């Protein structure tokens, strides 16, 4: 071995020892203390680095290496030896790795299918039934020996104490069932509320809550926790020999043992990816948290022939979705002011990458939520960002507190204008700035909103433009005192405006590396000429005047009024003046409005400067009446039908699809219920599709939308149904 090779090996050996020690400590915190201090994604990264070193230097692989072990267990519980070794799963993180695994399986598959199921983020347990009676329950532990949690598992309602007799599936002499103990998403939220109310620390996530609940020394405490169980495999079985994994699921269900509702047996790798992609879209609408999809060879004989390594079966693989939860430090909690004056606490975080983007801020909703989550400034916290959803702080990792953390207190004054913050009405949990007309923060947010896609859709008039119009540098007067003059802007008044660059998440000025605030002349070039975006903004302002009436109503930023209720008002009255003239009772009777929105509408139009906005927009040429010619010319094939639209519809935007339904007499709502007439499920349809399936609501595809518009509701045989067990 060369000198250079010897040095490389020495560095690898040192790093391997560091990683082994760190991973072992994290496993102890995860499996024994139920208080991990790193996210799953960070743990996976460490494990992959270790395995990469061992691949390059096989001589570093030892029996006690984390790569050769499944987990660990606590000595606080009696040890239980599993009848059959309880393995972990090989984790993969991209589709190429799934295809590589499938290629390794291909020579062995014969006529076998792939079985796909969601990967529950819970605590693995092993149940033993003897002559149909539950005689033992244990955690996975190190795969050979687990912790005896029989008394605690006996308190879980979904775990049967005796198997149900079934004519097609005789109860086995002995049966070892593997599965996951978890806490459902809705139950977790209620559990944390109760924890905080009782003065206890909230749980960081459902997995930790489930693990901590199952490992209580007092089963009475476990019994009070909302634990559930789902089976996903078998160990030893005497008197029952299934030929496939899917066959075993049918038997388990017949005996009264819960199995996942989210699984499917498929024939091809492409179908495997269809399953992975589908539940990637639906993951946030499921019963429980998931972090990926497990793909197995369905045929038991093939599973037996393939066998296992020291840690994982060769016949299964776990595809992990990109991490949506990470741990980072909560540096501070500040408050932002929204377009209706609502004061919203937000977290200032140590920057961290999650769900494909770097996150520095996360919402905390209101002061009550800060208390409910139990977070303190200085905490290590769990942060979640699901796709394009705004990042949020889930909760603290309370186990690593130092005592230097401090409690957040809601400010008494508006950070934008200095007015006293107060609830808008008695019983309102939110604090608001009452200075709606003069608060620059509120006006900035209202201008950004009215330029958005759900209102006038004015390209070129985003957050920075709104900031420039409302918050120029101190030496300049602002161009707009409120949104009344937005359609009367002139080029010459825009060009001189200079403003501080502000963060769109917080509204706070950004600073350069040297600490100085960033100042920009937003509407003009350095030569003082108008930018192309400025000219486009003025052109788009002119075009916006002819937008649909519901967009005008939505752009007024009336509290509680959003796109759905704005459309309901516009459809019913067809004229802003008619909305103003209507009494509260008439407004409340409109489907999609109700008493709260009706009261807010009347209160808004009762303010002089609000009505001035409407008049100034009218004078500038903004459309204030609805044109009904299209609706009048269409056959009313959907009259009285409630339609929910989800996913991408070919040839339509979401707004144009909704307009087409309304033009044919239908009503568009955002949620699925038993009263829903039909769900239109386009590409990337989300949890609304699953709910429609559950409620047996008719479903049409995006491609079938045109036929729905032409012929009305489909016959039952033409309604989409989900594939079996999907």
XYZ file of C-alpha atoms in Angstrom:
726
model
C 0.000 0.000 0.000
C 1.429 3.402 -1.017
C 2.022 6.217 1.476
C -0.913 8.128 -0.060
C -3.190 5.082 0.191
C -2.157 4.539 3.808
C -3.019 8.165 4.624
C -6.417 7.838 2.891
C -7.170 4.686 4.876
C -6.166 6.351 8.145
C -8.462 9.315 7.470
C -11.303 6.950 6.526
C -10.714 4.911 9.699
C -10.882 7.995 11.917
C -14.040 9.252 10.202
C -15.592 5.771 10.429
C -15.034 5.683 14.187
C -16.531 9.177 14.560
C -19.593 8.233 12.527
C -20.085 4.910 14.337
C -20.030 6.650 17.718
C -22.360 9.437 16.570
C -24.867 7.051 14.950
C -24.863 4.789 18.005
C -25.641 7.785 20.238
C -28.430 8.943 17.927
C -29.915 5.434 17.930
C -29.930 5.416 21.722
C -31.756 8.756 21.772
C -34.203 7.542 19.113
C -34.960 3.998 20.296
C -34.421 4.267 24.054
C -35.021 7.899 25.055
C -37.636 8.694 22.348
C -35.948 12.102 22.118
C -33.876 12.352 18.914
C -31.885 15.555 18.406
C -31.369 15.144 14.647
C -33.943 14.750 11.894
C -34.459 11.457 10.046
C -32.855 13.051 6.996
C -29.688 13.951 8.928
C -29.519 10.446 10.439
C -29.892 8.923 6.973
C -27.088 11.160 5.695
C -24.737 9.988 8.456
C -25.609 6.341 7.825
C -25.023 6.680 4.077
C -21.638 8.280 4.698
C -20.689 5.383 6.978
C -21.832 2.770 4.456
C -19.932 4.614 1.706
C -16.697 4.378 3.737
C -17.314 0.677 4.406
C -17.923 0.067 0.701
C -14.544 1.621 -0.095
C -12.775 -0.077 2.839
C -14.526 -3.391 3.642
C -11.932 -4.165 6.319
C -13.581 -1.478 8.501
C -16.832 -3.471 8.700
C -17.173 -5.028 12.167
C -19.957 -6.944 13.847
C -20.718 -3.943 16.070
C -20.806 -1.460 13.186
C -24.105 0.428 12.921
C -24.385 -0.877 9.349
C -24.654 -4.406 10.730
C -27.199 -3.627 13.438
C -30.906 -2.908 13.375
C -31.373 -0.743 16.468
C -31.030 -0.976 20.232
C -33.211 -1.473 23.287
C -33.588 -0.201 26.810
C -32.774 -2.265 29.883
C -35.686 -0.584 31.662
C -37.976 -3.286 30.190
C -37.668 -7.058 30.362
C -35.929 -8.493 27.274
C -37.902 -10.603 24.815
C -36.281 -12.737 22.138
C -38.148 -12.608 18.841
C -39.203 -15.969 17.398
C -37.713 -14.837 14.096
C -35.160 -12.058 13.584
C -36.851 -8.683 13.070
C -35.030 -6.807 10.321
C -34.897 -3.193 9.190
C -35.221 -2.043 5.548
C -32.765 -0.787 2.968
C -33.448 2.914 2.417
C -33.116 4.478 -1.037
C -33.633 8.108 -1.968
C -34.027 8.339 -5.736
C -35.764 6.455 -8.517
C -32.511 5.135 -10.010
C -31.876 3.227 -6.771
C -35.368 1.725 -6.932
C -34.773 0.637 -10.542
C -31.391 -0.856 -9.591
C -33.090 -2.876 -6.833
C -35.823 -3.998 -9.260
C -33.181 -5.109 -11.760
C -31.607 -7.266 -9.060
C -35.022 -8.780 -8.338
C -35.947 -9.378 -12.008
C -34.218 -12.784 -12.437
C -36.099 -14.106 -9.382
C -39.534 -12.622 -9.941
C -41.079 -15.307 -12.193
C -44.799 -14.546 -11.986
C -44.562 -12.576 -8.743
C -45.886 -9.043 -8.368
C -44.471 -6.099 -6.482
C -46.383 -5.165 -3.337
C -46.335 -1.419 -2.623
C -47.419 0.096 0.692
C -46.881 3.404 2.446
C -44.172 3.497 5.107
C -45.765 4.458 8.422
C -43.640 6.745 10.573
C -44.203 4.939 13.863
C -42.653 2.403 16.232
C -42.091 -1.171 15.017
C -43.506 -3.892 17.286
C -43.726 -7.675 17.266
C -46.930 -9.420 18.405
C -47.137 -13.154 19.160
C -50.480 -14.970 19.096
C -50.667 -18.489 20.555
C -53.806 -20.433 19.639
C -55.405 -17.122 18.725
C -54.594 -15.309 21.988
C -52.127 -12.419 22.265
C -49.325 -13.740 24.509
C -46.474 -11.316 23.873
C -45.704 -7.868 22.483
C -42.231 -6.419 22.083
C -40.409 -3.555 20.402
C -37.954 -4.382 17.601
C -34.913 -3.611 19.770
C -31.746 -4.844 18.072
C -33.684 -7.194 15.820
C -32.970 -10.273 17.958
C -34.108 -9.013 21.362
C -36.750 -6.394 22.040
C -38.432 -4.794 25.037
C -41.453 -6.452 26.618
C -44.348 -3.989 26.217
C -47.136 -6.577 26.432
C -49.096 -4.792 29.154
C -48.969 -1.514 27.255
C -49.925 -2.971 23.882
C -52.904 -4.623 25.575
C -54.357 -1.117 26.045
C -54.384 -0.346 22.279
C -57.930 -0.757 21.020
C -56.929 -1.750 17.476
C -54.792 -4.679 18.686
C -57.107 -7.684 19.191
C -56.526 -9.753 22.312
C -58.008 -12.753 20.507
C -58.085 -13.461 16.789
C -61.494 -13.674 15.142
C -62.461 -17.064 13.748
C -62.985 -17.063 9.967
C -64.170 -19.958 7.741
C -61.604 -19.244 5.013
C -58.666 -18.676 7.359
C -58.394 -21.032 10.353
C -56.667 -19.396 13.321
C -52.997 -20.564 13.386
C -51.404 -22.463 16.246
C -48.812 -19.696 16.515
C -48.477 -16.417 14.656
C -45.833 -13.685 14.884
C -47.185 -10.391 13.530
C -44.995 -7.418 12.682
C -46.427 -3.931 12.475
C -46.281 -0.300 13.471
C -47.689 1.518 16.495
C -48.521 5.115 15.614
C -50.642 8.114 16.518
C -52.998 9.435 13.844
C -52.451 12.997 12.665
C -55.682 14.372 14.159
C -55.115 12.529 17.445
C -51.587 13.941 17.697
C -52.808 17.541 17.496
C -55.296 16.931 20.319
C -52.671 15.081 22.400
C -50.268 18.028 22.245
C -53.023 20.457 23.189
C -53.712 18.334 26.266
C -49.986 18.100 27.090
C -49.514 21.869 27.092
C -52.761 22.428 29.006
C -51.444 20.074 31.688
C -48.146 22.001 31.886
C -46.126 19.244 30.201
C -43.789 19.564 27.235
C -45.434 18.892 23.848
C -44.176 16.054 21.666
C -42.018 17.020 18.681
C -43.803 14.679 16.251
C -46.264 11.739 16.163
C -43.487 9.124 16.011
C -41.851 10.341 19.232
C -45.254 10.599 20.869
C -46.113 7.008 19.918
C -42.761 5.661 21.102
C -42.891 7.560 24.387
C -46.473 6.470 24.997
C -45.737 2.790 24.374
C -42.696 2.782 26.674
C -44.529 4.033 29.763
C -43.787 1.994 32.887
C -47.415 2.503 33.891
C -49.813 0.921 31.331
C -52.507 3.248 32.667
C -50.653 6.179 31.112
C -50.371 4.320 27.801
C -54.090 3.611 27.872
C -54.796 7.365 27.896
C -52.750 7.930 24.717
C -54.451 7.580 21.286
C -52.274 4.756 19.961
C -53.172 2.719 16.882
C -51.643 -0.313 15.173
C -51.287 -1.528 11.583
C -49.663 -4.825 10.578
C -47.188 -4.995 7.687
C -45.611 -8.444 7.891
C -45.233 -11.837 9.525
C -42.492 -13.692 11.370
C -42.961 -17.273 12.533
C -46.289 -18.915 11.667
C -47.433 -22.396 12.608
C -50.636 -23.552 10.963
C -50.677 -20.849 8.320
C -48.479 -20.604 5.247
C -49.437 -17.806 2.857
C -48.156 -17.942 -0.704
C -47.827 -14.141 -0.936
C -47.634 -11.011 1.181
C -51.008 -9.876 -0.160
C -52.477 -13.255 0.818
C -51.208 -12.732 4.381
C -52.869 -9.300 4.505
C -56.208 -10.826 3.565
C -55.834 -13.362 6.380
C -54.751 -10.772 8.947
C -57.757 -8.626 8.132
C -60.046 -11.649 8.451
C -58.647 -12.347 11.945
C -59.324 -8.781 13.026
C -55.758 -7.430 12.803
C -55.651 -4.007 11.092
C -53.744 -3.771 7.802
C -52.995 -0.643 5.835
C -55.689 0.776 3.545
C -52.846 2.182 1.428
C -51.318 -0.777 -0.431
C -51.426 -2.249 -3.910
C -49.967 -5.249 -5.765
C -48.641 -4.268 -9.208
C -46.953 -5.996 -12.141
C -44.356 -3.511 -13.376
C -41.726 -1.101 -12.109
C -43.566 1.735 -13.854
C -46.633 0.884 -11.771
C -44.431 0.979 -8.667
C -43.454 4.553 -9.537
C -47.095 5.451 -10.175
C -47.814 4.345 -6.600
C -44.815 6.260 -5.224
C -45.797 9.449 -7.055
C -49.454 9.179 -6.108
C -48.809 8.879 -2.384
C -46.159 11.570 -2.625
C -49.039 13.852 -3.619
C -51.514 12.444 -1.104
C -49.224 11.968 1.895
C -50.561 14.944 3.852
C -54.174 13.805 3.636
C -53.667 10.283 5.018
C -54.669 8.858 8.377
C -51.093 8.878 9.666
C -47.661 10.314 8.941
C -45.604 8.543 6.252
C -42.017 9.094 5.165
C -41.917 6.898 2.092
C -43.122 3.784 0.288
C -42.034 0.199 0.921
C -41.761 -2.024 -2.148
C -41.657 -5.797 -1.616
C -41.564 -8.924 -3.714
C -45.065 -10.274 -3.099
C -44.299 -13.989 -3.531
C -43.271 -15.577 -0.203
C -41.269 -18.387 -1.874
C -39.212 -15.779 -3.741
C -38.730 -13.833 -0.505
C -37.385 -16.980 1.169
C -35.056 -17.712 -1.736
C -33.625 -14.177 -1.728
C -33.033 -14.141 2.034
C -31.479 -11.248 3.925
C -28.243 -9.547 4.929
C -27.304 -9.002 8.557
C -29.672 -6.027 8.717
C -32.175 -5.939 5.843
C -34.151 -8.336 3.630
C -32.983 -8.440 -0.001
C -36.585 -8.706 -1.226
C -37.739 -5.290 0.009
C -36.664 -1.680 -0.256
C -37.923 1.564 1.325
C -38.101 4.588 -0.957
C -37.836 7.702 1.252
C -39.525 10.904 0.155
C -37.431 14.098 0.314
C -37.256 15.194 3.972
C -40.003 17.569 5.026
C -39.004 17.748 8.672
C -35.648 18.962 9.983
C -34.215 20.214 13.243
C -32.785 23.712 13.604
C -32.375 26.468 16.188
C -35.165 28.970 16.917
C -33.195 32.220 17.073
C -36.101 34.583 17.730
C -39.852 35.118 17.382
C -41.030 38.302 15.685
C -44.413 39.566 14.508
C -45.637 40.456 11.003
C -48.791 42.398 10.065
C -51.121 41.035 7.381
C -53.456 42.807 4.966
C -56.398 42.755 7.381
C -54.239 43.851 10.329
C -53.698 40.427 11.841
C -50.497 40.230 13.922
C -48.824 36.894 13.225
C -45.814 35.593 15.157
C -43.165 33.999 12.983
C -40.025 32.068 13.793
C -36.580 33.380 12.887
C -34.554 30.226 12.313
C -30.974 29.239 11.877
C -31.089 28.694 8.082
C -31.773 25.068 7.176
C -32.560 23.199 3.958
C -35.875 21.343 3.893
C -38.142 20.101 1.076
C -35.739 21.395 -1.551
C -35.320 24.978 -0.338
C -33.519 26.934 2.364
C -35.763 28.093 5.187
C -35.036 31.034 7.520
C -38.570 31.833 8.680
C -41.604 29.768 9.649
C -45.136 30.618 10.702
C -46.335 30.295 14.297
C -49.945 31.439 13.591
C -50.765 33.325 16.825
C -49.721 33.686 20.450
C -52.017 30.848 21.540
C -50.337 28.538 19.031
C -46.887 29.514 20.316
C -48.026 28.480 23.795
C -49.724 25.339 22.484
C -46.578 24.241 20.671
C -44.550 24.887 23.823
C -41.623 26.490 21.974
C -39.157 28.850 23.621
C -36.741 31.239 21.942
C -33.430 29.389 21.777
C -35.012 25.931 21.447
C -33.874 23.293 19.024
C -37.116 22.878 17.068
C -38.654 20.589 14.478
C -39.524 22.485 11.284
C -41.800 21.118 8.573
C -42.170 22.281 4.996
C -44.454 20.195 2.775
C -43.809 21.048 -0.877
C -44.947 24.612 -1.508
C -46.698 24.904 1.839
C -45.430 27.693 4.137
C -42.851 26.285 6.608
C -44.099 25.835 10.152
C -42.563 25.034 13.514
C -43.952 21.686 14.698
C -42.561 21.749 18.227
C -39.442 21.813 20.420
C -36.875 19.117 21.097
C -37.318 19.722 24.819
C -34.849 17.043 25.892
C -31.840 19.179 24.955
C -32.871 22.431 26.654
C -30.114 24.197 28.576
C -32.222 26.503 30.730
C -31.141 29.582 28.766
C -34.245 29.514 26.523
C -36.816 32.259 27.055
C -40.578 32.581 26.674
C -42.059 34.650 23.839
C -44.345 37.538 24.734
C -46.648 39.111 22.175
C -45.838 42.822 21.593
C -48.391 45.424 22.643
C -47.854 47.693 19.615
C -47.878 47.209 15.848
C -44.271 46.825 14.601
C -45.186 48.676 11.367
C -47.022 51.786 12.655
C -46.911 51.746 16.464
C -50.690 51.499 17.095
C -51.859 49.391 20.038
C -52.632 45.801 19.061
C -55.990 44.448 20.228
C -58.539 41.724 19.346
C -60.980 42.848 16.651
C -63.871 41.531 18.726
C -64.521 39.848 22.040
C -63.292 36.263 22.043
C -61.003 36.755 19.032
C -57.701 34.906 19.657
C -55.846 37.049 17.103
C -54.462 40.500 17.858
C -54.856 43.088 15.097
C -53.584 46.520 14.221
C -56.660 48.810 14.073
C -54.890 51.372 11.855
C -56.169 49.834 8.604
C -55.991 53.056 6.604
C -52.608 54.338 7.756
C -50.561 51.227 8.595
C -47.945 50.851 5.824
C -47.597 47.138 6.490
C -51.294 46.472 5.934
C -51.411 48.594 2.779
C -48.298 46.908 1.389
C -49.873 43.485 1.910
C -53.234 44.584 0.432
C -51.536 45.903 -2.707
C -49.559 42.660 -3.080
C -52.775 40.706 -2.665
C -54.869 42.654 -5.176
C -52.091 42.175 -7.747
C -52.125 38.401 -7.201
C -53.653 35.678 -9.348
C -56.825 35.387 -7.292
C -57.532 39.091 -7.832
C -56.430 41.361 -10.703
C -53.384 39.240 -11.707
C -51.138 42.259 -12.409
C -47.679 41.112 -13.548
C -44.973 43.525 -12.454
C -46.774 44.606 -9.301
C -45.482 42.166 -6.745
C -44.198 42.607 -3.220
C -41.257 44.889 -4.114
C -43.420 47.195 -6.252
C -46.034 47.397 -3.491
C -43.285 48.221 -0.994
C -41.962 50.991 -3.228
C -45.419 52.545 -3.585
C -46.126 52.455 0.143
C -42.760 52.561 1.918
C -40.234 54.759 0.072
C -37.096 55.971 1.850
C -37.635 58.582 4.579
C -36.840 61.559 2.367
C -39.684 60.723 -0.055
C -43.454 60.802 0.324
C -45.333 57.637 -0.494
C -47.244 57.584 -3.786
C -50.325 55.775 -2.445
C -52.082 56.528 0.835
C -54.403 53.600 0.180
C -55.354 51.362 -2.725
C -57.967 53.789 -4.078
C -55.401 55.397 -6.397
C -53.781 52.233 -7.724
C -55.539 52.462 -11.126
C -54.592 56.119 -11.525
C -50.807 55.749 -11.224
C -48.743 57.866 -13.626
C -45.296 57.018 -14.948
C -43.634 60.280 -13.897
C -44.576 59.772 -10.232
C -43.128 56.246 -10.213
C -39.644 56.878 -11.619
C -38.065 58.749 -8.655
C -39.213 56.267 -5.992
C -36.493 54.676 -3.890
C -37.224 52.054 -1.268
C -35.503 49.657 1.113
C -35.351 46.033 0.004
C -37.589 44.072 2.367
C -38.056 40.389 3.048
C -41.434 39.237 1.654
C -41.900 36.787 4.547
C -41.428 39.352 7.306
C -41.626 42.835 5.792
C -38.341 43.707 7.524
C -35.566 45.567 5.637
C -32.762 43.371 4.338
C -29.145 44.353 4.869
C -25.967 43.978 2.837
C -22.972 42.038 4.119
C -21.513 45.222 5.611
C -24.725 45.750 7.585
C -26.035 48.658 5.520
C -29.638 48.576 4.339
C -30.223 47.828 0.664
C -31.845 50.701 -1.272
C -33.255 50.302 -4.798
C -34.849 52.580 -7.395
C -37.430 50.006 -8.376
C -39.309 51.565 -11.304
C -36.413 53.285 -13.152
C -33.046 52.283 -14.569
C -29.815 53.917 -13.389
C -30.245 56.395 -16.250
C -33.665 57.376 -14.929
C -35.566 55.676 -17.732
C -38.579 53.449 -17.024
C -37.830 49.763 -16.714
C -39.648 47.338 -19.029
C -41.332 45.826 -15.971
C -42.661 49.271 -15.031
C -44.237 49.785 -18.434
C -45.655 46.263 -18.344
C -47.115 46.934 -14.897
C -48.954 50.021 -16.160
C -50.235 48.081 -19.197
C -51.399 45.262 -16.939
C -53.147 47.716 -14.620
C -55.142 48.909 -17.619
C -56.019 45.344 -18.647
C -57.017 44.490 -15.080
C -59.915 46.926 -15.208
C -61.940 44.413 -17.244
C -61.448 41.458 -14.884
C -64.443 39.470 -13.602
C -66.495 41.011 -10.821
C -65.600 38.325 -8.277
C -61.930 39.283 -8.617
C -62.807 42.921 -7.889
C -64.704 41.887 -4.756
C -61.851 39.660 -3.623
C -59.315 42.467 -4.221
C -61.086 44.717 -1.684
C -59.514 42.664 1.156
C -62.731 42.414 3.156
C -62.029 40.313 6.228
C -63.180 36.679 5.861
C -63.898 37.182 2.128
C -61.749 34.974 -0.106
C -62.088 33.748 -3.709
C -64.944 31.315 -2.949
C -67.157 33.779 -1.063
C -66.267 36.571 -3.523
C -67.519 34.366 -6.359
C -70.685 33.570 -4.409
C -71.400 37.279 -3.927
C -70.642 38.159 -7.544
C -72.736 35.270 -8.895
C -75.724 36.154 -6.703
C -75.797 39.939 -7.162
C -73.833 40.568 -10.337
C -73.212 44.168 -9.263
C -71.132 45.833 -6.525
C -73.899 48.360 -5.861
C -76.326 45.501 -5.239
C -73.895 43.954 -2.749
C -73.644 47.315 -0.935
C -77.435 47.707 -0.862
C -78.157 44.179 0.414
C -78.992 43.762 4.085
C -77.097 41.382 6.342
C -79.807 38.723 6.317
C -79.903 38.589 2.524
C -76.124 38.297 2.381
C -76.048 35.548 5.007
C -78.607 33.451 3.115
C -76.289 33.090 0.099
C -74.725 29.640 -0.176
C -71.003 30.113 0.461
C -71.389 33.315 2.493
C -73.110 32.850 5.874
C -73.521 35.210 8.836
C -69.822 35.852 9.647
C -68.940 36.951 6.126
C -72.235 38.864 5.799
C -71.427 40.895 8.890
C -67.883 41.565 7.658
C -69.196 42.753 4.273
C -71.660 45.182 5.840
C -69.019 46.504 8.253
C -66.508 47.038 5.448
C -68.844 49.013 3.191
C -69.972 51.134 6.155
C -66.511 52.800 6.235
C -66.241 56.011 4.184
C -62.714 55.474 2.853
C -63.616 51.911 1.860
C -66.478 53.156 -0.288
C -64.084 55.737 -1.716
C -61.906 52.886 -2.998
C -64.875 51.471 -4.922
C -65.766 54.869 -6.398
C -62.198 55.693 -7.399
C -61.846 52.305 -9.083
C -65.178 52.813 -10.837
C -64.062 56.239 -12.094
C -60.831 54.695 -13.373
C -62.849 52.192 -15.420
C -62.754 49.075 -13.240
C -65.633 46.720 -14.012
C -68.281 46.806 -11.300
C -70.990 44.673 -12.936
C -70.968 41.047 -14.070
C -71.582 40.112 -17.656
C -73.845 37.101 -17.715
C -74.064 36.420 -21.427
C -71.892 33.305 -21.299
C -73.902 31.701 -18.515
C -77.192 32.540 -20.210
C -76.088 30.846 -23.452
C -74.962 27.548 -21.887
C -77.198 24.523 -21.269
C -77.740 24.162 -17.528
C -76.652 20.496 -17.404
C -75.076 20.910 -13.947
C -77.878 22.915 -12.369
C -77.987 22.241 -8.630
C -74.841 20.071 -8.753
C -71.984 20.689 -6.325
C -68.613 20.186 -8.027
C -65.142 19.922 -6.485
C -62.162 20.467 -8.802
C -58.741 19.096 -7.809
C -55.524 18.747 -9.783
C -54.626 20.107 -13.226
C -57.422 20.088 -15.831
C -56.257 19.986 -19.490
C -57.073 23.217 -21.325
C -58.210 25.045 -18.192
C -56.888 27.079 -15.326
C -58.585 26.422 -11.993
C -60.562 29.653 -12.412
C -61.692 28.927 -15.973
C -62.751 25.403 -15.005
C -64.813 26.801 -12.119
C -66.338 29.438 -14.409
C -67.326 26.748 -16.936
C -69.095 24.756 -14.210
C -70.958 27.835 -12.961
C -71.951 28.784 -16.489
C -73.800 25.457 -16.668
C -75.638 25.957 -13.396
C -73.222 24.119 -11.114
C -71.791 25.222 -7.805
C -68.036 24.919 -7.136
C -66.818 24.206 -3.594
C -63.382 23.463 -2.176
C -64.177 20.508 0.084
C -65.610 17.026 -0.532
C -68.626 15.842 1.462
C -71.517 13.417 1.066
C -73.441 16.267 -0.598
C -70.821 16.668 -3.347
C -72.278 15.789 -6.750
C -69.009 15.027 -8.558
C -65.251 15.424 -8.119
C -63.168 16.392 -11.143
C -59.755 14.792 -10.522
C -57.045 16.105 -12.824
C -53.330 15.384 -12.839
C -51.739 15.525 -9.354
C -55.148 15.252 -7.664
C -54.662 15.361 -3.918
C -56.414 14.095 -0.809
C -59.797 15.231 -2.158
C -59.642 12.271 -4.550
C -59.130 9.866 -1.636
C -62.015 11.415 0.290
C -64.268 11.109 -2.768
C -63.371 7.418 -2.990
C -64.111 6.925 0.699
C -67.482 8.697 0.456
C -68.301 6.995 -2.882
C -68.737 10.350 -4.618
C -68.711 10.144 -8.460
C -65.311 11.047 -9.949
C -64.412 12.140 -13.469
C -60.908 12.545 -14.841
C -59.442 15.783 -16.125
C -59.844 14.436 -19.639
C -63.512 13.714 -18.921
C -64.214 17.288 -17.828
C -65.366 18.343 -21.318
C -67.937 15.541 -21.360
C -69.155 16.598 -17.904
C -69.708 20.132 -19.195
C -71.593 18.821 -22.196
C -73.672 16.026 -20.697
C -73.771 16.608 -16.940
C -73.177 13.952 -14.270
C -71.684 10.632 -15.447
C -73.521 7.363 -15.038
C -72.174 5.180 -12.189
C -70.340 2.863 -14.593
C -68.480 5.814 -16.127
C -67.318 7.260 -12.803
C -63.641 6.691 -12.050
C -62.990 4.187 -9.305
C -59.609 3.592 -7.644
C -57.596 0.497 -8.474
C -58.022 -2.332 -6.012
C -56.421 -1.712 -2.619
C -54.926 1.592 -3.850
